[in-house]
Structure formats: C-alpha cells, structure tokens
Amino acid sequence: MKPVESLKRRATPVIEWALPYWTRGKAGRETPDDLFRVLYLGWLVAFSFKVLGASWDVSWHFKWLRDDLAPPHLLNSAGTALALVLTIIHLYTGYGVDRTAQRLIGWGTGIFLTAVPLDLINHRINGLDITSWSPSHMMLYLGTFLMLCGVIRGWFMGAPPGRRRTVILGGLFAFLFENVWFPAQHQEYGVFGIAAWDRGQPEAEPTLLQFAADQMGRAVDRPMVVNFALPVPDQVYPLYAAVAAMIVLVFVRAMIGRMFAATAVVGAYVAYRALIWPLLAVADFPRSAVPIFLIAGAFAVDLAFLIRIPVLRALAGSLGATVLVDQALRLQSMAYHTPPLVPSMTMLIGGLMLAVLWLGGEWALNRYRLRDQTMEAVVSATATP
C-alpha cells in the first residue's frame, strides 16, 4: 500500500468522527466528552511545541545570529499553527468554551499573530534586538498569556471533577508560568554568557559578537558583552520574581485548590529547566541559571492559603513570599551563577506591589468564581457570621 493511500485510510475515520461537530454555534453549547478531551489534548500538544521551541530559541539567540527560519522558530511555529486551528474551532463552533474563555483565546491568538510581523519588521529596522523585554516580544508574551488564560478558564469551567481535571489544570498553569517567566531568562542566560567571556571561552559565535558590537558602535570588549547579556536594570529580575511570578502562583493555588499546588507547578517548571539545561549543553548551546529559588516563594504562597481571612492572607503572603524569594535568591547565588543581586530594601517595593495585586486577585477570584470548590467552601464558611 502506498504511503499516501495508507495516510488517507487512517485519516478517514478521524474525519468522519469530526465532521458532524463542524457546525456554527454559540460559546457555551453542550460539548460531548470525547470532543472536549480531544480539544484540550490538542492545546496541551500545542503549548508543548511552543515551550520546547521557546526554550531552544533563547539559547540559540545567545549563540547565533538571528534567522527567521531557525529550527527553534519552526518548532514554535508548529505549536502556533495547531493553536490557530483550535482557536478557529472554538470561535466557529462554540464547543469547549464559555463566552469569556472564547474571547480570551480569540484576543490572545489575534495579538500573537499581529505581533509576529511586527517583530520581523522590528528586527529589520533595529537589527538584533536581543533583549527579551522589547515591545514586540512583549506582545508575543501577552498574546500567549491571554490564550492560556482562556484555555485554563475553559478547562476549569468545563472539565468534570477528578484527578484528571486537577492534573491537566496544573499542567496548563505550568505553561502559563513558563510564559510569564520567559523574559527573565534573558538575565539567566546573560550571567553565563559573561562568565564564559571572563574565562576566555565566549559561548556566542564571533559573528554574533561583532554584529552586536557594530550595533552598539563599539569594539568587542567586556562592557559590550555585559550590555548585550544584561540589557535591563539589575532590579528587574528580583522584582519580577517577587511580583509577576508570585501573583501567578496565587491564582494557581486558589484555582487548583490543593495544598502545595503552587509549589508543585513551580517545581515542575524548575525540573523542566534542569532537564533542558544539560541537553542544551551537550548540543554545545549556551546554558543558563535555573531559578530554583522560585520554589521558596511558591512554598510561601501555599502556606499563606492556610490563613482563611482574604485580606490577612494577601498581606502576610506578600511579605512571606517576597522575603523568601529574596533570601533564596541570595542563597542560590552563593552556590552558582545568578543574575545580579540588589539590596533587600529594594525588595520592599516588590512586596508592596505584590500585596496590591494579591488583594485585587482575591477580589477577582470571588467576583468571577474562579476558586476551586474546596476553596469556595472555606471562603463561604469564613464569610458566615
């Protein structure tokens, strides 16, 4: 049997199963269990491709000159293509999502696809633009963030209770956490790049170093390498950890509703980074610092949810998470390379920002009924005179 005929024979049952579902409908329509599972399995596959491509992409850009058709971009694009197909299905059929989830997925995909050509134009005009914090890159993160928020809501609202619901919800939150933390990887790769230069064994290819030096208008020297590797103020990394990373974990803990849910999600992310690190090293790609210290902050968030009063939980949790993030980062820096440290007093700013966001998060979790049922029971019991 010819390969084409074999492929056609295998695809026929899938097409026959899927075609009856291809009907226009409003969001929130009743979704058959088998279709619901297939849709969200598709999202897990799509985000897996995107994460693998993104992980390789950061390392790639610290070694080679940028290339639109670089393998990491192609791997990421495979995930984007599948995400686009799933978005069209949700928007057209209304299956697997409520109205809010549908809008989040639609807007997220739209922003992401808009950012792609803008990023290409940006690189044509501004050259390398290595920093992960550039406007066009931030649009890519924002689009993926909204997309993931929509998928998480769709699964949270539609999946039946049970272990599978909890595990997949945790997996989706791990993807969300990876997306939020992604720009901070620039500093994590940057400190290794500087250390390699200081050893006289730069990880970046000479063409990349010369291109960056020409763009900065200076010679290839250590100040140029530092500017290339750490292009944002030192305060960004620890403050971002204390604010952006921790507020995501507040929603992780509340929506999963299991003790140590935040610690488990961050632990899974750190384990992934620790696994991908030697694989990249073996392939002679640049390595990075692994943010093990984030586990301490996640643990503080989990402990804070033992406090039943929302306002007190937010205030105590913000203080505890900020202190543990700061101290754990300092401890990790004693053992291995980390991005530059800042005075502990600077972290007070992060603690205050996290407290404001956490208080707002407590309101949003109640307003939009996003807590796990066990957490709902706790909140109701606390609110009852």
Tab-separated table of C-alpha atoms in Angstrom:
chain	number	residue	atom	x	y	z
A	1	MET	CA	0.000	0.000	0.000
A	2	LYS	CA	1.358	3.430	-0.972
A	3	PRO	CA	2.118	5.900	1.867
A	4	VAL	CA	-0.483	8.378	0.606
A	5	GLU	CA	-3.186	5.735	0.468
A	6	SER	CA	-2.216	4.490	3.939
A	7	LEU	CA	-2.416	8.002	5.364
A	8	LYS	CA	-5.781	8.569	3.686
A	9	ARG	CA	-7.127	5.318	5.106
A	10	ARG	CA	-6.070	6.245	8.623
A	11	ALA	CA	-7.413	9.807	8.348
A	12	THR	CA	-10.850	8.797	7.094
A	13	PRO	CA	-12.249	7.619	10.478
A	14	VAL	CA	-10.955	10.794	12.148
A	15	ILE	CA	-12.623	12.998	9.543
A	16	GLU	CA	-15.872	11.043	9.785
A	17	TRP	CA	-15.819	11.498	13.569
A	18	ALA	CA	-15.032	15.237	13.437
A	19	LEU	CA	-17.242	16.467	10.578
A	20	PRO	CA	-20.588	16.231	12.438
A	21	TYR	CA	-19.208	18.646	15.040
A	22	TRP	CA	-18.278	21.272	12.447
A	23	THR	CA	-21.410	23.364	12.874
A	24	ARG	CA	-21.660	27.003	13.822
A	25	GLY	CA	-22.737	27.634	17.403
A	26	LYS	CA	-22.527	29.992	20.336
A	27	ALA	CA	-19.972	29.664	23.097
A	28	GLY	CA	-21.155	27.547	25.977
A	29	ARG	CA	-23.027	24.971	23.913
A	30	GLU	CA	-23.004	21.465	25.365
A	31	THR	CA	-19.797	19.712	24.356
A	32	PRO	CA	-19.570	15.904	24.063
A	33	ASP	CA	-16.986	14.429	26.426
A	34	ASP	CA	-14.844	12.915	23.682
A	35	LEU	CA	-14.695	16.186	21.755
A	36	PHE	CA	-13.864	18.150	24.927
A	37	ARG	CA	-10.958	15.809	25.688
A	38	VAL	CA	-9.604	15.991	22.125
A	39	LEU	CA	-9.720	19.798	22.077
A	40	TYR	CA	-7.781	20.186	25.308
A	41	LEU	CA	-5.345	17.416	24.419
A	42	GLY	CA	-4.692	19.485	21.318
A	43	TRP	CA	-3.939	22.536	23.474
A	44	LEU	CA	-1.505	20.540	25.595
A	45	VAL	CA	0.324	19.420	22.450
A	46	ALA	CA	0.334	22.950	21.006
A	47	PHE	CA	1.799	24.522	24.130
A	48	SER	CA	4.341	21.695	24.449
A	49	PHE	CA	5.671	22.554	20.987
A	50	LYS	CA	5.720	26.245	21.864
A	51	VAL	CA	7.593	25.720	25.134
A	52	LEU	CA	10.187	23.406	23.565
A	53	GLY	CA	10.731	25.856	20.723
A	54	ALA	CA	10.940	28.821	23.082
A	55	SER	CA	13.460	27.087	25.368
A	56	TRP	CA	15.719	26.318	22.430
A	57	ASP	CA	15.153	29.788	20.971
A	58	VAL	CA	16.633	31.676	23.943
A	59	SER	CA	19.768	29.554	23.922
A	60	TRP	CA	20.003	29.804	20.129
A	61	HIS	CA	19.990	33.618	20.218
A	62	PHE	CA	22.890	33.676	22.676
A	63	LYS	CA	24.989	31.702	20.174
A	64	TRP	CA	23.974	32.514	16.613
A	65	LEU	CA	22.838	35.478	14.582
A	66	ARG	CA	19.072	35.691	14.282
A	67	ASP	CA	17.390	33.694	11.495
A	68	ASP	CA	13.644	33.822	10.787
A	69	LEU	CA	13.682	30.139	9.762
A	70	ALA	CA	15.882	28.887	12.605
A	71	PRO	CA	14.849	25.422	13.913
A	72	PRO	CA	13.539	26.797	17.255
A	73	HIS	CA	11.268	29.187	15.352
A	74	LEU	CA	9.948	26.356	13.213
A	75	LEU	CA	9.236	24.221	16.285
A	76	ASN	CA	7.441	27.125	17.933
A	77	SER	CA	5.521	27.779	14.715
A	78	ALA	CA	4.219	24.192	14.706
A	79	GLY	CA	2.652	24.844	18.099
A	80	THR	CA	1.279	28.183	16.900
A	81	ALA	CA	-0.291	26.551	13.833
A	82	LEU	CA	-2.074	23.967	15.991
A	83	ALA	CA	-3.182	26.710	18.403
A	84	LEU	CA	-4.631	28.661	15.470
A	85	VAL	CA	-6.617	25.613	14.317
A	86	LEU	CA	-8.011	25.110	17.826
A	87	THR	CA	-8.863	28.810	18.107
A	88	ILE	CA	-10.848	28.680	14.867
A	89	ILE	CA	-12.724	25.622	16.129
A	90	HIS	CA	-13.641	27.349	19.404
A	91	LEU	CA	-14.665	30.587	17.681
A	92	TYR	CA	-16.751	28.915	14.972
A	93	THR	CA	-18.401	26.037	16.808
A	94	GLY	CA	-18.546	27.389	20.375
A	95	TYR	CA	-17.571	23.965	21.681
A	96	GLY	CA	-15.397	23.586	24.773
A	97	VAL	CA	-15.529	27.209	25.954
A	98	ASP	CA	-17.827	29.729	27.570
A	99	ARG	CA	-18.054	33.276	26.220
A	100	THR	CA	-15.223	34.623	28.395
A	101	ALA	CA	-12.844	31.789	27.517
A	102	GLN	CA	-13.689	32.156	23.841
A	103	ARG	CA	-12.912	35.881	23.906
A	104	LEU	CA	-9.632	35.390	25.767
A	105	ILE	CA	-8.473	32.733	23.307
A	106	GLY	CA	-9.555	34.802	20.317
A	107	TRP	CA	-7.936	38.030	21.504
A	108	GLY	CA	-4.780	36.218	22.599
A	109	THR	CA	-4.342	34.492	19.251
A	110	GLY	CA	-5.060	37.754	17.409
A	111	ILE	CA	-2.480	39.708	19.413
A	112	PHE	CA	0.109	36.970	18.945
A	113	LEU	CA	-0.400	36.791	15.181
A	114	THR	CA	-0.252	40.595	14.955
A	115	ALA	CA	2.998	40.640	16.938
A	116	VAL	CA	4.760	38.171	14.616
A	117	PRO	CA	5.061	40.503	11.571
A	118	LEU	CA	5.705	43.487	13.872
A	119	ASP	CA	8.617	41.599	15.415
A	120	LEU	CA	10.014	40.761	11.977
A	121	ILE	CA	9.758	44.428	10.974
A	122	ASN	CA	11.385	45.447	14.257
A	123	HIS	CA	14.371	43.191	13.575
A	124	ARG	CA	14.698	44.507	10.018
A	125	ILE	CA	14.791	48.102	11.315
A	126	ASN	CA	16.622	47.759	14.634
A	127	GLY	CA	18.880	44.820	13.897
A	128	LEU	CA	19.485	42.186	16.521
A	129	ASP	CA	17.214	43.472	19.303
A	130	ILE	CA	18.341	40.605	21.517
A	131	THR	CA	16.543	41.651	24.668
A	132	SER	CA	13.519	39.596	25.675
A	133	TRP	CA	11.958	42.798	27.010
A	134	SER	CA	11.404	44.565	23.675
A	135	PRO	CA	7.862	45.816	22.836
A	136	SER	CA	7.285	43.345	20.002
A	137	HIS	CA	8.421	40.448	22.198
A	138	MET	CA	6.138	41.600	24.997
A	139	MET	CA	3.225	41.479	22.566
A	140	LEU	CA	4.070	37.841	21.847
A	141	TYR	CA	4.036	37.063	25.570
A	142	LEU	CA	0.782	38.978	26.073
A	143	GLY	CA	-0.937	37.127	23.251
A	144	THR	CA	0.190	33.757	24.613
A	145	PHE	CA	-0.811	34.820	28.131
A	146	LEU	CA	-4.383	35.674	27.100
A	147	MET	CA	-4.588	32.499	25.027
A	148	LEU	CA	-3.535	30.416	28.029
A	149	CYS	CA	-5.929	32.250	30.351
A	150	GLY	CA	-8.770	31.370	28.001
A	151	VAL	CA	-7.744	27.715	27.794
A	152	ILE	CA	-7.357	27.498	31.580
A	153	ARG	CA	-10.801	29.006	32.096
A	154	GLY	CA	-12.332	26.691	29.504
A	155	TRP	CA	-10.874	23.624	31.195
A	156	PHE	CA	-11.647	24.924	34.704
A	157	MET	CA	-15.299	25.552	33.852
A	158	GLY	CA	-15.946	22.517	31.663
A	159	ALA	CA	-13.874	19.594	32.938
A	160	PRO	CA	-15.587	17.146	35.308
A	161	PRO	CA	-14.175	16.928	38.866
A	162	GLY	CA	-11.466	14.372	39.450
A	163	ARG	CA	-7.757	13.710	39.312
A	164	ARG	CA	-7.537	14.273	35.554
A	165	ARG	CA	-9.061	17.740	35.934
A	166	THR	CA	-6.548	18.656	38.635
A	167	VAL	CA	-3.502	17.296	36.812
A	168	ILE	CA	-4.308	18.950	33.481
A	169	LEU	CA	-5.170	22.223	35.217
A	170	GLY	CA	-1.753	22.066	36.877
A	171	GLY	CA	-0.112	21.380	33.516
A	172	LEU	CA	-1.845	24.351	31.895
A	173	PHE	CA	-0.754	26.580	34.768
A	174	ALA	CA	2.819	25.332	34.309
A	175	PHE	CA	2.650	26.531	30.704
A	176	LEU	CA	1.253	29.870	31.902
A	177	PHE	CA	4.031	30.237	34.467
A	178	GLU	CA	6.655	29.445	31.811
A	179	ASN	CA	5.229	32.152	29.556
A	180	VAL	CA	5.211	34.755	32.323
A	181	TRP	CA	8.757	33.906	33.444
A	182	PHE	CA	10.131	33.632	29.909
A	183	PRO	CA	11.540	37.196	29.540
A	184	ALA	CA	13.537	36.771	32.771
A	185	GLN	CA	15.533	34.015	31.088
A	186	HIS	CA	17.497	36.708	29.275
A	187	GLN	CA	19.285	37.581	32.525
A	188	GLU	CA	19.684	33.885	33.401
A	189	TYR	CA	21.481	33.229	30.116
A	190	GLY	CA	23.264	36.561	30.310
A	191	VAL	CA	25.195	35.828	33.506
A	192	PHE	CA	26.511	32.597	31.985
A	193	GLY	CA	27.491	34.482	28.844
A	194	ILE	CA	29.523	36.983	30.882
A	195	ALA	CA	31.162	34.191	32.872
A	196	ALA	CA	32.122	32.421	29.639
A	197	TRP	CA	33.664	35.638	28.296
A	198	ASP	CA	35.632	36.105	31.513
A	199	ARG	CA	37.007	32.551	31.136
A	200	GLY	CA	38.180	33.421	27.654
A	201	GLN	CA	35.704	30.945	26.133
A	202	PRO	CA	32.751	33.011	24.831
A	203	GLU	CA	29.672	30.945	24.009
A	204	ALA	CA	28.468	33.332	21.302
A	205	GLU	CA	29.842	32.937	17.802
A	206	PRO	CA	32.249	35.708	16.650
A	207	THR	CA	29.745	36.849	14.013
A	208	LEU	CA	27.097	37.440	16.692
A	209	LEU	CA	29.507	39.329	18.951
A	210	GLN	CA	30.719	41.501	16.075
A	211	PHE	CA	27.171	42.207	14.927
A	212	ALA	CA	26.177	43.268	18.451
A	213	ALA	CA	29.314	45.411	18.797
A	214	ASP	CA	28.669	47.124	15.461
A	215	GLN	CA	25.097	47.808	16.500
A	216	MET	CA	26.344	49.417	19.740
A	217	GLY	CA	29.063	51.309	17.892
A	218	ARG	CA	31.956	49.959	19.925
A	219	ALA	CA	34.634	47.257	19.968
A	220	VAL	CA	34.058	43.670	21.032
A	221	ASP	CA	35.028	44.003	24.692
A	222	ARG	CA	33.675	43.154	28.124
A	223	PRO	CA	31.434	46.248	28.512
A	224	MET	CA	29.841	45.376	25.179
A	225	VAL	CA	29.276	41.772	26.298
A	226	VAL	CA	27.729	42.943	29.583
A	227	ASN	CA	25.420	45.332	27.730
A	228	PHE	CA	24.493	42.513	25.345
A	229	ALA	CA	23.901	39.965	28.131
A	230	LEU	CA	22.243	42.149	30.800
A	231	PRO	CA	20.449	44.962	28.947
A	232	VAL	CA	17.937	45.822	31.690
A	233	PRO	CA	18.497	47.280	35.199
A	234	ASP	CA	19.592	44.782	37.872
A	235	GLN	CA	16.400	45.442	39.870
A	236	VAL	CA	14.185	43.966	37.141
A	237	TYR	CA	14.991	40.304	37.772
A	238	PRO	CA	14.340	40.012	41.547
A	239	LEU	CA	11.360	42.369	41.459
A	240	TYR	CA	9.842	40.463	38.561
A	241	ALA	CA	10.261	37.242	40.546
A	242	ALA	CA	8.573	38.719	43.611
A	243	VAL	CA	5.670	40.300	41.720
A	244	ALA	CA	4.877	38.681	38.356
A	245	ALA	CA	5.852	35.121	39.262
A	246	MET	CA	4.189	35.141	42.677
A	247	ILE	CA	0.841	36.619	41.577
A	248	VAL	CA	0.519	33.828	39.004
A	249	LEU	CA	1.033	31.335	41.823
A	250	VAL	CA	-1.737	32.934	43.869
A	251	PHE	CA	-4.182	32.017	41.098
A	252	VAL	CA	-2.579	28.580	40.769
A	253	ARG	CA	-3.198	27.804	44.438
A	254	ALA	CA	-6.716	29.220	44.521
A	255	MET	CA	-7.971	27.610	41.309
A	256	ILE	CA	-6.383	24.183	41.784
A	257	GLY	CA	-7.405	24.248	45.436
A	258	ARG	CA	-4.845	21.731	46.655
A	259	MET	CA	-2.179	22.265	49.298
A	260	PHE	CA	1.262	22.775	47.748
A	261	ALA	CA	-0.292	23.265	44.279
A	262	ALA	CA	1.847	26.373	43.685
A	263	THR	CA	4.985	24.556	44.841
A	264	ALA	CA	4.190	21.620	42.542
A	265	VAL	CA	3.715	23.863	39.486
A	266	VAL	CA	6.968	25.753	40.074
A	267	GLY	CA	8.737	22.509	40.939
A	268	ALA	CA	7.644	21.056	37.595
A	269	TYR	CA	8.903	24.142	35.769
A	270	VAL	CA	12.259	24.099	37.576
A	271	ALA	CA	12.605	20.363	36.884
A	272	TYR	CA	11.991	21.025	33.182
A	273	ARG	CA	14.616	23.770	33.141
A	274	ALA	CA	17.064	21.489	34.965
A	275	LEU	CA	16.438	18.775	32.359
A	276	ILE	CA	16.741	21.017	29.304
A	277	TRP	CA	19.943	22.592	30.688
A	278	PRO	CA	22.262	19.570	30.150
A	279	LEU	CA	20.593	18.720	26.829
A	280	LEU	CA	21.466	22.163	25.505
A	281	ALA	CA	24.966	21.898	26.969
A	282	VAL	CA	25.589	18.539	25.283
A	283	ALA	CA	24.498	20.086	21.967
A	284	ASP	CA	27.024	22.906	22.578
A	285	PHE	CA	24.377	25.566	23.153
A	286	PRO	CA	24.657	28.219	25.887
A	287	ARG	CA	23.487	27.288	29.368
A	288	SER	CA	21.564	29.346	31.897
A	289	ALA	CA	20.921	29.806	35.581
A	290	VAL	CA	17.971	27.692	36.764
A	291	PRO	CA	15.610	29.673	39.051
A	292	ILE	CA	15.477	27.145	41.885
A	293	PHE	CA	14.856	29.986	44.352
A	294	LEU	CA	11.307	30.415	42.995
A	295	ILE	CA	10.296	27.224	44.806
A	296	ALA	CA	10.751	29.055	48.135
A	297	GLY	CA	8.353	31.788	47.025
A	298	ALA	CA	5.820	29.213	45.833
A	299	PHE	CA	6.014	27.475	49.201
A	300	ALA	CA	5.266	30.789	50.929
A	301	VAL	CA	2.197	31.281	48.716
A	302	ASP	CA	0.946	27.792	49.593
A	303	LEU	CA	1.432	28.421	53.312
A	304	ALA	CA	-0.415	31.734	53.075
A	305	PHE	CA	-3.567	29.899	51.986
A	306	LEU	CA	-3.770	28.341	55.436
A	307	ILE	CA	-4.988	31.799	56.505
A	308	ARG	CA	-8.734	31.988	55.936
A	309	ILE	CA	-9.170	35.766	56.029
A	310	PRO	CA	-8.506	37.011	52.457
A	311	VAL	CA	-7.050	40.423	53.367
A	312	LEU	CA	-4.755	38.974	56.020
A	313	ARG	CA	-3.797	36.157	53.653
A	314	ALA	CA	-2.796	38.650	50.958
A	315	LEU	CA	-0.755	40.855	53.285
A	316	ALA	CA	1.008	38.045	55.140
A	317	GLY	CA	1.524	36.051	51.953
A	318	SER	CA	3.062	39.025	50.117
A	319	LEU	CA	5.513	39.628	52.939
A	320	GLY	CA	6.443	35.956	53.271
A	321	ALA	CA	6.809	35.344	49.531
A	322	THR	CA	8.941	38.460	48.995
A	323	VAL	CA	11.271	37.665	51.901
A	324	LEU	CA	11.713	34.031	50.870
A	325	VAL	CA	12.286	34.911	47.204
A	326	ASP	CA	14.938	37.437	48.200
A	327	GLN	CA	16.735	35.191	50.680
A	328	ALA	CA	16.535	32.078	48.488
A	329	LEU	CA	17.984	34.011	45.544
A	330	ARG	CA	20.884	35.160	47.738
A	331	LEU	CA	21.469	31.605	48.915
A	332	GLN	CA	21.423	30.287	45.354
A	333	SER	CA	23.902	32.999	44.289
A	334	MET	CA	26.404	31.653	46.810
A	335	ALA	CA	26.332	28.254	45.124
A	336	TYR	CA	26.169	29.177	41.447
A	337	HIS	CA	25.701	31.968	38.909
A	338	THR	CA	22.560	34.092	39.271
A	339	PRO	CA	21.607	37.485	37.861
A	340	PRO	CA	22.954	40.422	39.942
A	341	LEU	CA	21.519	40.879	43.432
A	342	VAL	CA	20.007	44.112	44.758
A	343	PRO	CA	19.689	45.466	48.320
A	344	SER	CA	16.972	43.732	50.356
A	345	MET	CA	15.288	47.099	50.953
A	346	THR	CA	14.654	47.309	47.204
A	347	MET	CA	12.531	44.186	47.522
A	348	LEU	CA	10.100	46.107	49.727
A	349	ILE	CA	8.843	47.727	46.535
A	350	GLY	CA	8.120	44.280	45.155
A	351	GLY	CA	6.366	43.276	48.360
A	352	LEU	CA	4.077	46.313	48.195
A	353	MET	CA	3.303	45.722	44.525
A	354	LEU	CA	2.553	42.063	45.188
A	355	ALA	CA	0.254	42.977	48.089
A	356	VAL	CA	-1.787	45.276	45.842
A	357	LEU	CA	-2.044	42.646	43.119
A	358	TRP	CA	-2.856	39.879	45.604
A	359	LEU	CA	-5.685	41.920	47.139
A	360	GLY	CA	-7.025	42.540	43.644
A	361	GLY	CA	-6.623	38.847	42.870
A	362	GLU	CA	-8.686	37.860	45.926
A	363	TRP	CA	-11.473	40.127	44.672
A	364	ALA	CA	-11.271	38.750	41.115
A	365	LEU	CA	-11.275	35.134	42.286
A	366	ASN	CA	-14.513	35.755	44.175
A	367	ARG	CA	-16.089	38.024	41.552
A	368	TYR	CA	-15.609	35.556	38.698
A	369	ARG	CA	-15.986	32.383	40.797
A	370	LEU	CA	-12.573	31.052	39.907
A	371	ARG	CA	-11.786	29.295	43.163
A	372	ASP	CA	-11.734	25.544	43.440
A	373	GLN	CA	-14.863	24.221	45.147
A	374	THR	CA	-12.940	23.399	48.322
A	375	MET	CA	-11.690	26.969	48.488
A	376	GLU	CA	-15.220	28.238	47.860
A	377	ALA	CA	-16.349	26.308	50.920
A	378	VAL	CA	-13.575	27.853	53.014
A	379	VAL	CA	-14.430	31.379	51.830
A	380	SER	CA	-18.151	30.835	52.458
A	381	ALA	CA	-17.509	29.482	55.934
A	382	THR	CA	-15.307	32.470	56.722
A	383	ALA	CA	-17.887	34.935	55.463
A	384	THR	CA	-20.705	33.374	57.503
A	385	PRO	CA	-21.299	35.183	60.843
